Short mmCIF file of C-alpha atoms and ligand atoms in Angstrom, two decimals:
data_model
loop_
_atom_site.label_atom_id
_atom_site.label_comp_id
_atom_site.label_asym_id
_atom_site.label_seq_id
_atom_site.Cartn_x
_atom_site.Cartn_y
_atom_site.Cartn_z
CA UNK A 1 84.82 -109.19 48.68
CA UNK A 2 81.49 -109.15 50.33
CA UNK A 3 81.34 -111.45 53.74
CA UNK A 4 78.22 -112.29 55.54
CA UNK A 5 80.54 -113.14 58.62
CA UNK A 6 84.39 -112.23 59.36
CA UNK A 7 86.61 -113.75 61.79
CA UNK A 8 89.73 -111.59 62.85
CA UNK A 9 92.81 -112.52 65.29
CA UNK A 10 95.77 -110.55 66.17
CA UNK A 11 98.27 -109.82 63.64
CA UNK A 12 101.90 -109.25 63.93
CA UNK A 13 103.07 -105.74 63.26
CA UNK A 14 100.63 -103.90 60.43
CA UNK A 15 103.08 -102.19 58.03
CA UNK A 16 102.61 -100.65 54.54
CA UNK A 17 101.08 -97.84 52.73
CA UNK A 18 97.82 -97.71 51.31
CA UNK A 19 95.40 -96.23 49.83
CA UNK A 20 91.58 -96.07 50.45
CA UNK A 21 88.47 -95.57 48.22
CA UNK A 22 87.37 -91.92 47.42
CA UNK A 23 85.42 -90.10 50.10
CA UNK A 24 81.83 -90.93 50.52
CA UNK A 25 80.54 -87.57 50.93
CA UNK A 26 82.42 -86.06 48.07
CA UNK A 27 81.69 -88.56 45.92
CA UNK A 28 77.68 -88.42 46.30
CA UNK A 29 78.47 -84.33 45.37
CA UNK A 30 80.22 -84.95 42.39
CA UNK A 31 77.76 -87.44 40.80
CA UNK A 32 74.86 -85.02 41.49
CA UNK A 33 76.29 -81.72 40.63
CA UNK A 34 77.78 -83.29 37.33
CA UNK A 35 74.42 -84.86 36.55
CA UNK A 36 73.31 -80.99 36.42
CA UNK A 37 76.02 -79.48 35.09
CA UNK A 38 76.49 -78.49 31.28
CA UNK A 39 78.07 -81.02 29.60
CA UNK A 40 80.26 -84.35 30.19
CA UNK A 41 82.00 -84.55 34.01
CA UNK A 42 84.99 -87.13 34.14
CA UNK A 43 85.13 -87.95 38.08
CA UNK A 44 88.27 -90.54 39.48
CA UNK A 45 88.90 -91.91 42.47
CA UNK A 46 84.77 -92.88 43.03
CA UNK A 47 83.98 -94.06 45.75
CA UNK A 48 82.89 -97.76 44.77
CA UNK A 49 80.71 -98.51 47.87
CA UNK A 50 76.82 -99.59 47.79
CA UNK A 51 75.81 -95.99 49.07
CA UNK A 52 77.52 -93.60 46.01
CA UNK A 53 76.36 -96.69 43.96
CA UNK A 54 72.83 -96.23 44.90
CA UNK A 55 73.19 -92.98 44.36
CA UNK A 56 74.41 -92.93 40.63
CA UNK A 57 71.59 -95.78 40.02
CA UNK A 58 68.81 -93.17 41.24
CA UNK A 59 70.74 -90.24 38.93
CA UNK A 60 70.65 -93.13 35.42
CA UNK A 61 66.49 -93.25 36.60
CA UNK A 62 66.25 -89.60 36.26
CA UNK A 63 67.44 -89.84 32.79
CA UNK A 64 71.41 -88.81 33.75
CA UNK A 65 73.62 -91.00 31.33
CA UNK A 66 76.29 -92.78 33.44
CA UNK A 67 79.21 -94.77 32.47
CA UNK A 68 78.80 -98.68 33.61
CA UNK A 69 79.63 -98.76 37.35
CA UNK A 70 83.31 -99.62 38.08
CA UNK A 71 84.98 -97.67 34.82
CA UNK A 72 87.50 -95.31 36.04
CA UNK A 73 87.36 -92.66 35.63
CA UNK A 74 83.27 -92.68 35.40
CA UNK A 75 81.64 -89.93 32.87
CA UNK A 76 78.64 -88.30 33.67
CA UNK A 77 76.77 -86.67 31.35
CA UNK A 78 74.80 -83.90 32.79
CA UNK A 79 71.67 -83.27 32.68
CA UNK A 80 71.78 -79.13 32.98
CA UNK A 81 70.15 -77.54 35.78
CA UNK A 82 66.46 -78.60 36.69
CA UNK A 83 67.41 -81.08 33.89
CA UNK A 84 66.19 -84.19 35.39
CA UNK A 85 63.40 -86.50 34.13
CA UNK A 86 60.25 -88.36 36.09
CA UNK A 87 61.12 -91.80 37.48
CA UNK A 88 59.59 -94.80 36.62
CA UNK A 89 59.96 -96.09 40.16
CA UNK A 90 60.61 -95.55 43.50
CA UNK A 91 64.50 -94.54 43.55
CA UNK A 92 66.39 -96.83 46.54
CA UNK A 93 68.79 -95.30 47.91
CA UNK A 94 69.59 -98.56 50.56
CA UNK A 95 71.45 -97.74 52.93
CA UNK A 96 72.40 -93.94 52.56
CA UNK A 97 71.30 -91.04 54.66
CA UNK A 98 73.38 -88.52 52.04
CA UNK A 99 72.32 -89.89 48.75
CA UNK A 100 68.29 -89.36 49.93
CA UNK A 101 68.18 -86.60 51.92
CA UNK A 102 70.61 -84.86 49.09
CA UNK A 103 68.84 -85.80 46.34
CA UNK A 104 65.61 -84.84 48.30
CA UNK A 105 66.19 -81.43 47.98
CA UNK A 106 66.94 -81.23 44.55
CA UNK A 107 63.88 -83.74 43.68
CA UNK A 108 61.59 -80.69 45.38
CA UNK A 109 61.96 -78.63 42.80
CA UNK A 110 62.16 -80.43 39.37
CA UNK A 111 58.20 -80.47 38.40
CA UNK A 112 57.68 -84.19 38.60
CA UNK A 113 56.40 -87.05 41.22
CA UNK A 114 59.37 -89.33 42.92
CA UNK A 115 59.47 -91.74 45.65
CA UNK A 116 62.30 -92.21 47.81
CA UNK A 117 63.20 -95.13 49.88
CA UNK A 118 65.96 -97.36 51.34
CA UNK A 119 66.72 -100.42 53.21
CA UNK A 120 65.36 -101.22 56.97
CA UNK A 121 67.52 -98.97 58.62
CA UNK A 122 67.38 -95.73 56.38
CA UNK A 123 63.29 -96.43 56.92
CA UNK A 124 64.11 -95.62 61.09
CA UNK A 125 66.26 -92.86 60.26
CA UNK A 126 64.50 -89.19 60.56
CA UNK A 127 63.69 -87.16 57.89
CA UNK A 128 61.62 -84.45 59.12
CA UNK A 129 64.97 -82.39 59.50
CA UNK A 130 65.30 -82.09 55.58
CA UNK A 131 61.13 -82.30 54.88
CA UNK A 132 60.26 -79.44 57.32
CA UNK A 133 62.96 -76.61 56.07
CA UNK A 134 62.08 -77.92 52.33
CA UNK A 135 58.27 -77.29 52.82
CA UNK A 136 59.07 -73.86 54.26
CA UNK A 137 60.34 -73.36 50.43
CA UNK A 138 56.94 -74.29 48.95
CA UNK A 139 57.63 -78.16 48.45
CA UNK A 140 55.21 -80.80 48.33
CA UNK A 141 56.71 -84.33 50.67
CA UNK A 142 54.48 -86.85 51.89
CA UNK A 143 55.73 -89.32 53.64
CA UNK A 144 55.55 -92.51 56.79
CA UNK A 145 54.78 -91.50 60.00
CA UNK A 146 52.77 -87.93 59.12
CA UNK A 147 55.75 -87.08 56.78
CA UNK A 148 58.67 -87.91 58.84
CA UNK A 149 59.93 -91.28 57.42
CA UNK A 150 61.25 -93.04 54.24
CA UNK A 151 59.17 -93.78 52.17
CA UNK A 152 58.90 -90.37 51.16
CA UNK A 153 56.59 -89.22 48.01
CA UNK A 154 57.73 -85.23 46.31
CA UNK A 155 55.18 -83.87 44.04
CA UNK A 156 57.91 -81.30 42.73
CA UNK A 157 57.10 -77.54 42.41
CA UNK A 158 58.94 -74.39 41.92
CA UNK A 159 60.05 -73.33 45.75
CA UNK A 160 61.18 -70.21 46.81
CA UNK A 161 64.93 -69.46 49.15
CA UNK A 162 64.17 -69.38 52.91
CA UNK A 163 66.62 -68.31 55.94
CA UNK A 164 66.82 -71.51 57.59
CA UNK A 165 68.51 -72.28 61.03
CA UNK A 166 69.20 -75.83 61.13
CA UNK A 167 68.93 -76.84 65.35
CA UNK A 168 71.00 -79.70 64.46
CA UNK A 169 74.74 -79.43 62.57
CA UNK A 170 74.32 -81.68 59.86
CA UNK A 171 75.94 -81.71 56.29
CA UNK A 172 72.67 -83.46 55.00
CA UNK A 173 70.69 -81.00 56.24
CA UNK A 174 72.64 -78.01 54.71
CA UNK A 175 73.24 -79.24 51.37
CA UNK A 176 69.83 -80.76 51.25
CA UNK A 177 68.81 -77.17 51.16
CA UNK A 178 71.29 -75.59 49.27
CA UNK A 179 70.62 -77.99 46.71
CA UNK A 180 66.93 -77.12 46.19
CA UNK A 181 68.36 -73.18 46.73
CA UNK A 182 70.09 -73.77 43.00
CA UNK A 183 66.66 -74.32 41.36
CA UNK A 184 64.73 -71.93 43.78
CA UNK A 185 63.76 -68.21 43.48
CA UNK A 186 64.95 -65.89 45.44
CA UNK A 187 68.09 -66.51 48.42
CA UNK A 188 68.66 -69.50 50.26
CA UNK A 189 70.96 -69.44 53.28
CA UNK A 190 71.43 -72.08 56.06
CA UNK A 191 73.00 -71.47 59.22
CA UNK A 192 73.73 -74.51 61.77
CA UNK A 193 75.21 -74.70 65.53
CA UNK A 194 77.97 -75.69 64.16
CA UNK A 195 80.25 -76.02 61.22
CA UNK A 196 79.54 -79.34 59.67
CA UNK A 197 81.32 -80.85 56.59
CA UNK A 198 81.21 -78.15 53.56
CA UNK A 199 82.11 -80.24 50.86
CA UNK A 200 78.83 -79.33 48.99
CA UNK A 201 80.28 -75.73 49.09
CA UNK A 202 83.69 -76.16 48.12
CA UNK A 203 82.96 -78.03 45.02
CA UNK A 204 79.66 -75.54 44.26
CA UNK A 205 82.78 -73.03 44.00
CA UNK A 206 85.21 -74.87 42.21
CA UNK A 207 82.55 -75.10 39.74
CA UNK A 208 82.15 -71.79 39.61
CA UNK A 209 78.32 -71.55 41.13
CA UNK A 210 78.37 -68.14 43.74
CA UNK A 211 78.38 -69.51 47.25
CA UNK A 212 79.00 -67.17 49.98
CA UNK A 213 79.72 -68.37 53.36
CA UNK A 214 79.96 -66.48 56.63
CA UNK A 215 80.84 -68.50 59.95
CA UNK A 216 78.11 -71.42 59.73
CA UNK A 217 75.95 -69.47 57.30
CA UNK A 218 75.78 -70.19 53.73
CA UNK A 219 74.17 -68.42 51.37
CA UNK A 220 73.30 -69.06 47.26
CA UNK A 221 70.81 -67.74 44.91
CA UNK A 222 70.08 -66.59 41.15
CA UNK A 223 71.79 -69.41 40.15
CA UNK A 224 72.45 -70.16 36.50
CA UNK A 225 73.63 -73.38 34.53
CA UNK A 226 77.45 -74.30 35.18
CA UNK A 227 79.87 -76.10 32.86
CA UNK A 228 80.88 -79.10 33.68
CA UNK A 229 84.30 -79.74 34.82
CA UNK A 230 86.23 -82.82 35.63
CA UNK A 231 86.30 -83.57 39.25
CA UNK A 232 88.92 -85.75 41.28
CA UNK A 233 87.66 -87.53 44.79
CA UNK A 234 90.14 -87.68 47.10
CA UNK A 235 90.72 -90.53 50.17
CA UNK A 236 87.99 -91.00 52.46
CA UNK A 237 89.43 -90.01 55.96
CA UNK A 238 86.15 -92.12 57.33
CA UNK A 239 88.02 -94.91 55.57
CA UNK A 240 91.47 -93.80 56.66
CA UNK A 241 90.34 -93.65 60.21
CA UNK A 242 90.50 -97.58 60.78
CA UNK A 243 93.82 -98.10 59.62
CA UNK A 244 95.25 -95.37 61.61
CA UNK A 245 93.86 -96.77 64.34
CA UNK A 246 94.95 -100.15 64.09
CA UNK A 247 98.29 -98.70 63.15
CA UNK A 248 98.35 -97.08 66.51
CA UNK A 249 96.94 -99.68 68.73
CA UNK A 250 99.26 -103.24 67.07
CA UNK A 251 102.63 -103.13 68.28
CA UNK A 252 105.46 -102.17 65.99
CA UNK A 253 103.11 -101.02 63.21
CA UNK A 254 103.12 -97.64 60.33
CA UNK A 255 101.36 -97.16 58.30
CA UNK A 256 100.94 -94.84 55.65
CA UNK A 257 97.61 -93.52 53.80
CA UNK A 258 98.01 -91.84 50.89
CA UNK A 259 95.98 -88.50 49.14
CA UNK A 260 92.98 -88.37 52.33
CA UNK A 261 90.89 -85.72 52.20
CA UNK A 262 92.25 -83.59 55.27
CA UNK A 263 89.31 -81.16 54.92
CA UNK A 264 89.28 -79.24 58.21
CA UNK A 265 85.47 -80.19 59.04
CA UNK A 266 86.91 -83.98 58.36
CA UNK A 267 90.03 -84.08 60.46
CA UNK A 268 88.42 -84.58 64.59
CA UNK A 269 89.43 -88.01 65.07
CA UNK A 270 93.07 -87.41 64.01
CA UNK A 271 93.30 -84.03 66.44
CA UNK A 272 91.79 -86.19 68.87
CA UNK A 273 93.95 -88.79 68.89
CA UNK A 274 97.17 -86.48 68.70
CA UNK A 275 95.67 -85.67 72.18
CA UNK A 276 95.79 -89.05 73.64
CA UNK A 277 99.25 -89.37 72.58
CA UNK A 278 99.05 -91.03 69.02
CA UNK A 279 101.70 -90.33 66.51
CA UNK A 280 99.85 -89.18 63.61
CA UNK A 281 101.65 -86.84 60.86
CA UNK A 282 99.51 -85.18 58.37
CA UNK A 283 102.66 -84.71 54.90
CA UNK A 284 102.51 -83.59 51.71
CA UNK A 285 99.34 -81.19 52.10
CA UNK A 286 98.07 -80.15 48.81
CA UNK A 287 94.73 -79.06 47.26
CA UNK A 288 92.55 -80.86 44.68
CA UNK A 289 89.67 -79.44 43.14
CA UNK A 290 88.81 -77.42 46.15
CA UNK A 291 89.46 -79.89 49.01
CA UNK A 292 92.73 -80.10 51.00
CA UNK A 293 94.45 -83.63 50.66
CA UNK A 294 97.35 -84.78 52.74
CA UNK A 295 99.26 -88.66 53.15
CA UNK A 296 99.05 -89.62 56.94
CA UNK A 297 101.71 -91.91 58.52
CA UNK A 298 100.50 -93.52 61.65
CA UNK A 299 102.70 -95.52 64.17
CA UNK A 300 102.30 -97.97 67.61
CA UNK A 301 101.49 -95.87 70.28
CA UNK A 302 100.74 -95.16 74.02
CA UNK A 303 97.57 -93.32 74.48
CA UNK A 304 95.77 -91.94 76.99
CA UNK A 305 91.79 -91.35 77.60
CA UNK A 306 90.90 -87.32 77.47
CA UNK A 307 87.14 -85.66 77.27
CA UNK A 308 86.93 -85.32 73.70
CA UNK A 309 86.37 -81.66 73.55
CA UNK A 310 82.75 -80.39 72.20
CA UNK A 311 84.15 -78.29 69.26
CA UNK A 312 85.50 -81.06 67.97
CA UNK A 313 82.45 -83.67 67.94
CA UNK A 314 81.00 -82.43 64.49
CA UNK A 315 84.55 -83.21 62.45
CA UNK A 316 84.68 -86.71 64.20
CA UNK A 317 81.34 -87.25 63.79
CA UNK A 318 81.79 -90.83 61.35
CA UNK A 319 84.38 -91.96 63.69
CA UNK A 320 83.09 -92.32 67.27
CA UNK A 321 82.57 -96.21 66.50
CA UNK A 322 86.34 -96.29 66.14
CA UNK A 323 87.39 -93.91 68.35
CA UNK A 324 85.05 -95.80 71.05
CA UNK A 325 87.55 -98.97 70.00
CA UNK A 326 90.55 -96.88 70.19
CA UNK A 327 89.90 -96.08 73.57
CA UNK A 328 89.58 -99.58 75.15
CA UNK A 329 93.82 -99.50 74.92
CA UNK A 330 94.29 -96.14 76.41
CA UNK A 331 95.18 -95.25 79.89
CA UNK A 332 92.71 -93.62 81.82
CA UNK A 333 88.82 -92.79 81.07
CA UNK A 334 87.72 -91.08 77.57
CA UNK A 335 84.71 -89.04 77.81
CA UNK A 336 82.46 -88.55 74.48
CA UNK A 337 79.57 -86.09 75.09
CA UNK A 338 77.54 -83.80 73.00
CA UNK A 339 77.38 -86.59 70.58
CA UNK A 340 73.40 -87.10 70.90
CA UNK A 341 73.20 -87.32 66.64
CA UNK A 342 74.98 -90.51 67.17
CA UNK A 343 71.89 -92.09 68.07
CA UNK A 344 70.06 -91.56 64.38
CA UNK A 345 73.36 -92.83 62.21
CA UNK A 346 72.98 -96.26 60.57
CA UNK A 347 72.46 -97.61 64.07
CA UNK A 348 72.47 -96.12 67.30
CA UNK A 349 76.24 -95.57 67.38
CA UNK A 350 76.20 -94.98 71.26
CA UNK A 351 73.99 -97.79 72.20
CA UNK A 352 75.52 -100.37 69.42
CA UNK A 353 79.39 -99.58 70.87
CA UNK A 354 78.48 -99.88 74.20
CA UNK A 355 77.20 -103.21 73.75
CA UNK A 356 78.99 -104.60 71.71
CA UNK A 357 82.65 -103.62 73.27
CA UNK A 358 81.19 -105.15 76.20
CA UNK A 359 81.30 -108.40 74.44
CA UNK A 360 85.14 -108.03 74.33
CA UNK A 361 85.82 -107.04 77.87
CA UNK A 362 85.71 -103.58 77.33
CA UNK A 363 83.45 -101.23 80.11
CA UNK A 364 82.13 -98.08 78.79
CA UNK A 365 78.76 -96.59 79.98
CA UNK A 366 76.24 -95.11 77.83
CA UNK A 367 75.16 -91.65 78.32
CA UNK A 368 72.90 -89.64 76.81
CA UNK A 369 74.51 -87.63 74.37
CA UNK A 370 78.12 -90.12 74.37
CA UNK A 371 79.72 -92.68 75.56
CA UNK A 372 82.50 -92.88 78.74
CA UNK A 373 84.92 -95.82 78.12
CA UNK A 374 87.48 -96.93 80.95
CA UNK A 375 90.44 -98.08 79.08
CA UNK A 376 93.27 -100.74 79.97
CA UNK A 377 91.14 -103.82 80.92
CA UNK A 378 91.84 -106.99 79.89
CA UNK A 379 90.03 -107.73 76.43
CA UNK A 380 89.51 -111.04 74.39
CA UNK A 381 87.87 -112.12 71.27
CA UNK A 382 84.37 -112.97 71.71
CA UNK A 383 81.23 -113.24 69.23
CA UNK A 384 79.83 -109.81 67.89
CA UNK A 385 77.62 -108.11 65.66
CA UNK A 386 77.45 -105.30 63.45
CA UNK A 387 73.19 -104.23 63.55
CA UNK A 388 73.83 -104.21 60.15
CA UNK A 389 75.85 -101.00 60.38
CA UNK A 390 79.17 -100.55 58.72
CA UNK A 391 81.34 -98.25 60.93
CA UNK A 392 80.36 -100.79 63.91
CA UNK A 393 81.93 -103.68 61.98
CA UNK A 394 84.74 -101.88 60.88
CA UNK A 395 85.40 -100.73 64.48
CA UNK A 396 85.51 -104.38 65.79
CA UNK A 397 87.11 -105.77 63.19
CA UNK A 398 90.05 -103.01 64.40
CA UNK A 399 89.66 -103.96 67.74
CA UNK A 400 89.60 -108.04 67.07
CA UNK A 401 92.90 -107.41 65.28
CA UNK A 402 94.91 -106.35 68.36
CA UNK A 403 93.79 -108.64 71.34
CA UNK A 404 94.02 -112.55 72.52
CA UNK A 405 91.60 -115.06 71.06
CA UNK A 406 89.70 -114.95 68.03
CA UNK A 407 86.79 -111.85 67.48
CA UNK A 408 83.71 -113.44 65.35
CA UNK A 409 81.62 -110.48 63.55
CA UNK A 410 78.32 -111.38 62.01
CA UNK A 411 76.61 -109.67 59.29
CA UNK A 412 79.21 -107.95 57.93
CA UNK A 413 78.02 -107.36 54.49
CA UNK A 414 77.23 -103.64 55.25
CA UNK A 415 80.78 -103.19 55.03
CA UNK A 416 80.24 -103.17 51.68
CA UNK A 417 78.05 -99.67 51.52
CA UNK A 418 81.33 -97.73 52.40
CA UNK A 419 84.28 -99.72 52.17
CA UNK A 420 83.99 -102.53 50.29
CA UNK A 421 88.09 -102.57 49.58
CA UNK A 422 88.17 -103.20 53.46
CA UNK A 423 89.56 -106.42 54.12
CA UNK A 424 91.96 -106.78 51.65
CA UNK A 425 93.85 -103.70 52.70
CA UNK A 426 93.89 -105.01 55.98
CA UNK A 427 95.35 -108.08 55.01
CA UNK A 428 97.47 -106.53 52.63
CA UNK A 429 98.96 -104.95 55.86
CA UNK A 430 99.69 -108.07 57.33
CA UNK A 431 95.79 -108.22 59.66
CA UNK A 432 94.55 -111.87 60.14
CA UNK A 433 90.95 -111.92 58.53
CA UNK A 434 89.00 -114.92 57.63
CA UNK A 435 86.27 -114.42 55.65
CA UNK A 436 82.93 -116.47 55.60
C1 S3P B 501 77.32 -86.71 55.61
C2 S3P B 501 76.97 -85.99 56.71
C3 S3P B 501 76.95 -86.54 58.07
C4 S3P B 501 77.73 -87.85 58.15
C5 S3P B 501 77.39 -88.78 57.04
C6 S3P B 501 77.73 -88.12 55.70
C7 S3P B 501 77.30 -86.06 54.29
O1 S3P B 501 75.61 -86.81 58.44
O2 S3P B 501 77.48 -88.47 59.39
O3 S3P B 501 78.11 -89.97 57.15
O4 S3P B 501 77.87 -86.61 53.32
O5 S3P B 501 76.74 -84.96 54.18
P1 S3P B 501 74.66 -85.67 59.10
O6 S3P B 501 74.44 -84.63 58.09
O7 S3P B 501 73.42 -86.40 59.48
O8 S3P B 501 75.43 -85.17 60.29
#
């Protein structure tokens, strides 16, 4: 249900198993490589959230045929490669980084003028890290602020593969590239600092497209026209990430999440809090269609604060809002650097947590590139806000849930982009949540 304001209180113990909406990232992937695939693509387990929403509107304006939003399995009839057709209008993606800066790359090179945009926030966001690389392969992108903002205008043209080294690791930024590499001439490799997410890879290969990767370099080119093949989301460990946490923080809680995507480049915040002491078990591992998938049980716990250690900042990346939270109950001080990307998200994830876990009783200081939180001071419910930014409310709905008095959370409706099945699990576990 969407809620312009929630009101949470402490809960006794959270039990249950669950499961949460497909993965956010995977799902974007699978509605844009079936919409250029060969033939019809059955996906399940969609994510159902504003952003992969947005993002299968824009694909229907291209001239993709889409089953109505909600059926389930959704079919996608593709488009074949470079198949897409000129927009009438400007294709909103609202709130999503992915579904723009993804389907920017692809948009490039199909020989036709688009405009991309989204709400308020996606209009702050930077896109000179996807515009740059892509005009070193011959495109055409106008946009705000001498090219670097949302609105952005792509006169499409045929580009050409480039050796790009990304200075930032960033999923969007790699597939954004490799994308526009399956319609260019020639190579197109990406290398970044470090490994980010490689979903866009994995499912390239599992439908067959030649993708060669070598440490944090990934290479494709001569690519031809792919069959389409039926494509299964699994769990969004983003999603999963709040209800492990509030597992571990409420006293005398487990929970279980079922089928999460336990993709190696997914799993930080679960390896980092293993190493404040949470009981976290990753069971039943399997693989579907080229993505690891586990169930993760999740039980009360004592934890302590640790430096989260660098390697592990671009796999936790979606869940320093909650690990921020998380760290409020533990025992010592927790030290997030090397985190500076956290200041572009949907909000400025450093500056946002800071001040609004402050509102609780929680101290943390900003820093640069992170965040330093002192745990084990006293915390109560107070009034907060979510700058419009989904993670944020998530994160104090999951803190609300576990201390004194009564947390208030305004604009909460951005929930919705990611996980709009949110508060009833939550409930469904046994969380107090008032919805207004
Ligand atoms: C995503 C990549 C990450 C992540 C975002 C989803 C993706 O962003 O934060 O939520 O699906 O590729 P960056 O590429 O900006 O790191």
């Amino acid at each position: 249900m969407s809620a312009r304001h929630a009101r949470v209180r402490a809960a006794a113990a959270l039990r249950g198993t669950v499961q949460v909406p497909g993965d956010k990232s995977i799902s974007h992937r699978a509605l844009i490589l079936a919409s250029q695939a060969r033939g019809s693509t059955l996906i399940s387990g969609l994510s159902r959230g504003g952003d992969v929403k947005n993002t299968a509107r824009a694909l229907r304006r291209l001239g993709v045929a889409i089953s109505p939003w909600g059926s389930a399995p959704l079919t996608v009839r593709g488009a074949g490669l470079g198949g897409w057709r000129e927009p009438e209008g400007v294709l909103d993606f609202g709130n999503s980084g992915t579904g723009i800066r993804l389907m920017a790359g692809l948009l490039a090179a199909h020989p036709f003028f688009s405009v991309l945009s989204g709400d308020r926030y996606l209009r702050r966001r930077p896109m000179r890290r996807i515009a740059e690389p892509l005009r070193l392969m011959g495109a055409r992108i106008a946009g705000r602020s001498g090219g670097t903002l949302a609105p952005l205008a792509i006169e499409g043209t045929r580009l050409s593969g480039i050796e790009y080294r990304s200075p930032v690791a960033s999923a969007q930024v790699k597939s954004s590239l490799l994308l526009a590499g399956l319609l260019a001439t020639g190579e197109t490799a990406t290398a970044e600092p470090e490994l980010s997410r490689d979903h866009t890879e994995r499912m390239l290969r599992f439908l067959g497209v030649d993708v060669r990767v070598d440490g944090t370099t990934v290479r494709l080119g001569g690519v031809r026209e792919w069959d389409a093949r039926d494509l299964s989301v699994p769990g969004d460990p983003s999603a999963a990430a709040f209800l492990v946490a509030a597992a571990l923080l409420s006293p005398d809680a487990e929970v279980t999440v079922r089928n999460v995507c336990v993709n190696p480049t997914r799993t930080g915040f679960f390896e980092v809090l293993r190493a404040m002491g949470g009981k976290v078990r990753l069971l039943k591992r399997r693989e579907v269609c080229g993505e690891p998938i586990a169930d993760i049980t999740a039980s009360s716990s004592r934890l302590r604060g640790i430096d989260v250690p660098a390697e592990l900042v671009p796999q936790t990346i979606d869940e320093f809002p909650i690990l921020a939270a998380t760290a409020l109950f533990a025992r010592g001080t927790t030290r997030i650097t090397g985190a500076a990307e956290l200041r572009v998200k949907e909000s400025d994830r450093i500056r946002t947590m800071a001040h609004e876990l402050a509102k609780l009783g929680g101290r943390l200081r900003e820093l640069p590139d992170g965040l330093e939180i002192e745990g084990g001071h006293p915390l109560r419910g107070a009034a907060c806000a979510s700058h419009g930014d989904h993670r944020v409310a998530m994160s104090l709905a999951i803190a609300g849930g576990v201390i004194p008095g009564e947390t208030r959370i305004a604009d909460t409706a951005c929930v919705d982009t990611s996980f709009p099945e949110f508060w009833e699990l939550m409930r469904g576990l046994g969380a107090k949540v008032a919805l207004s």
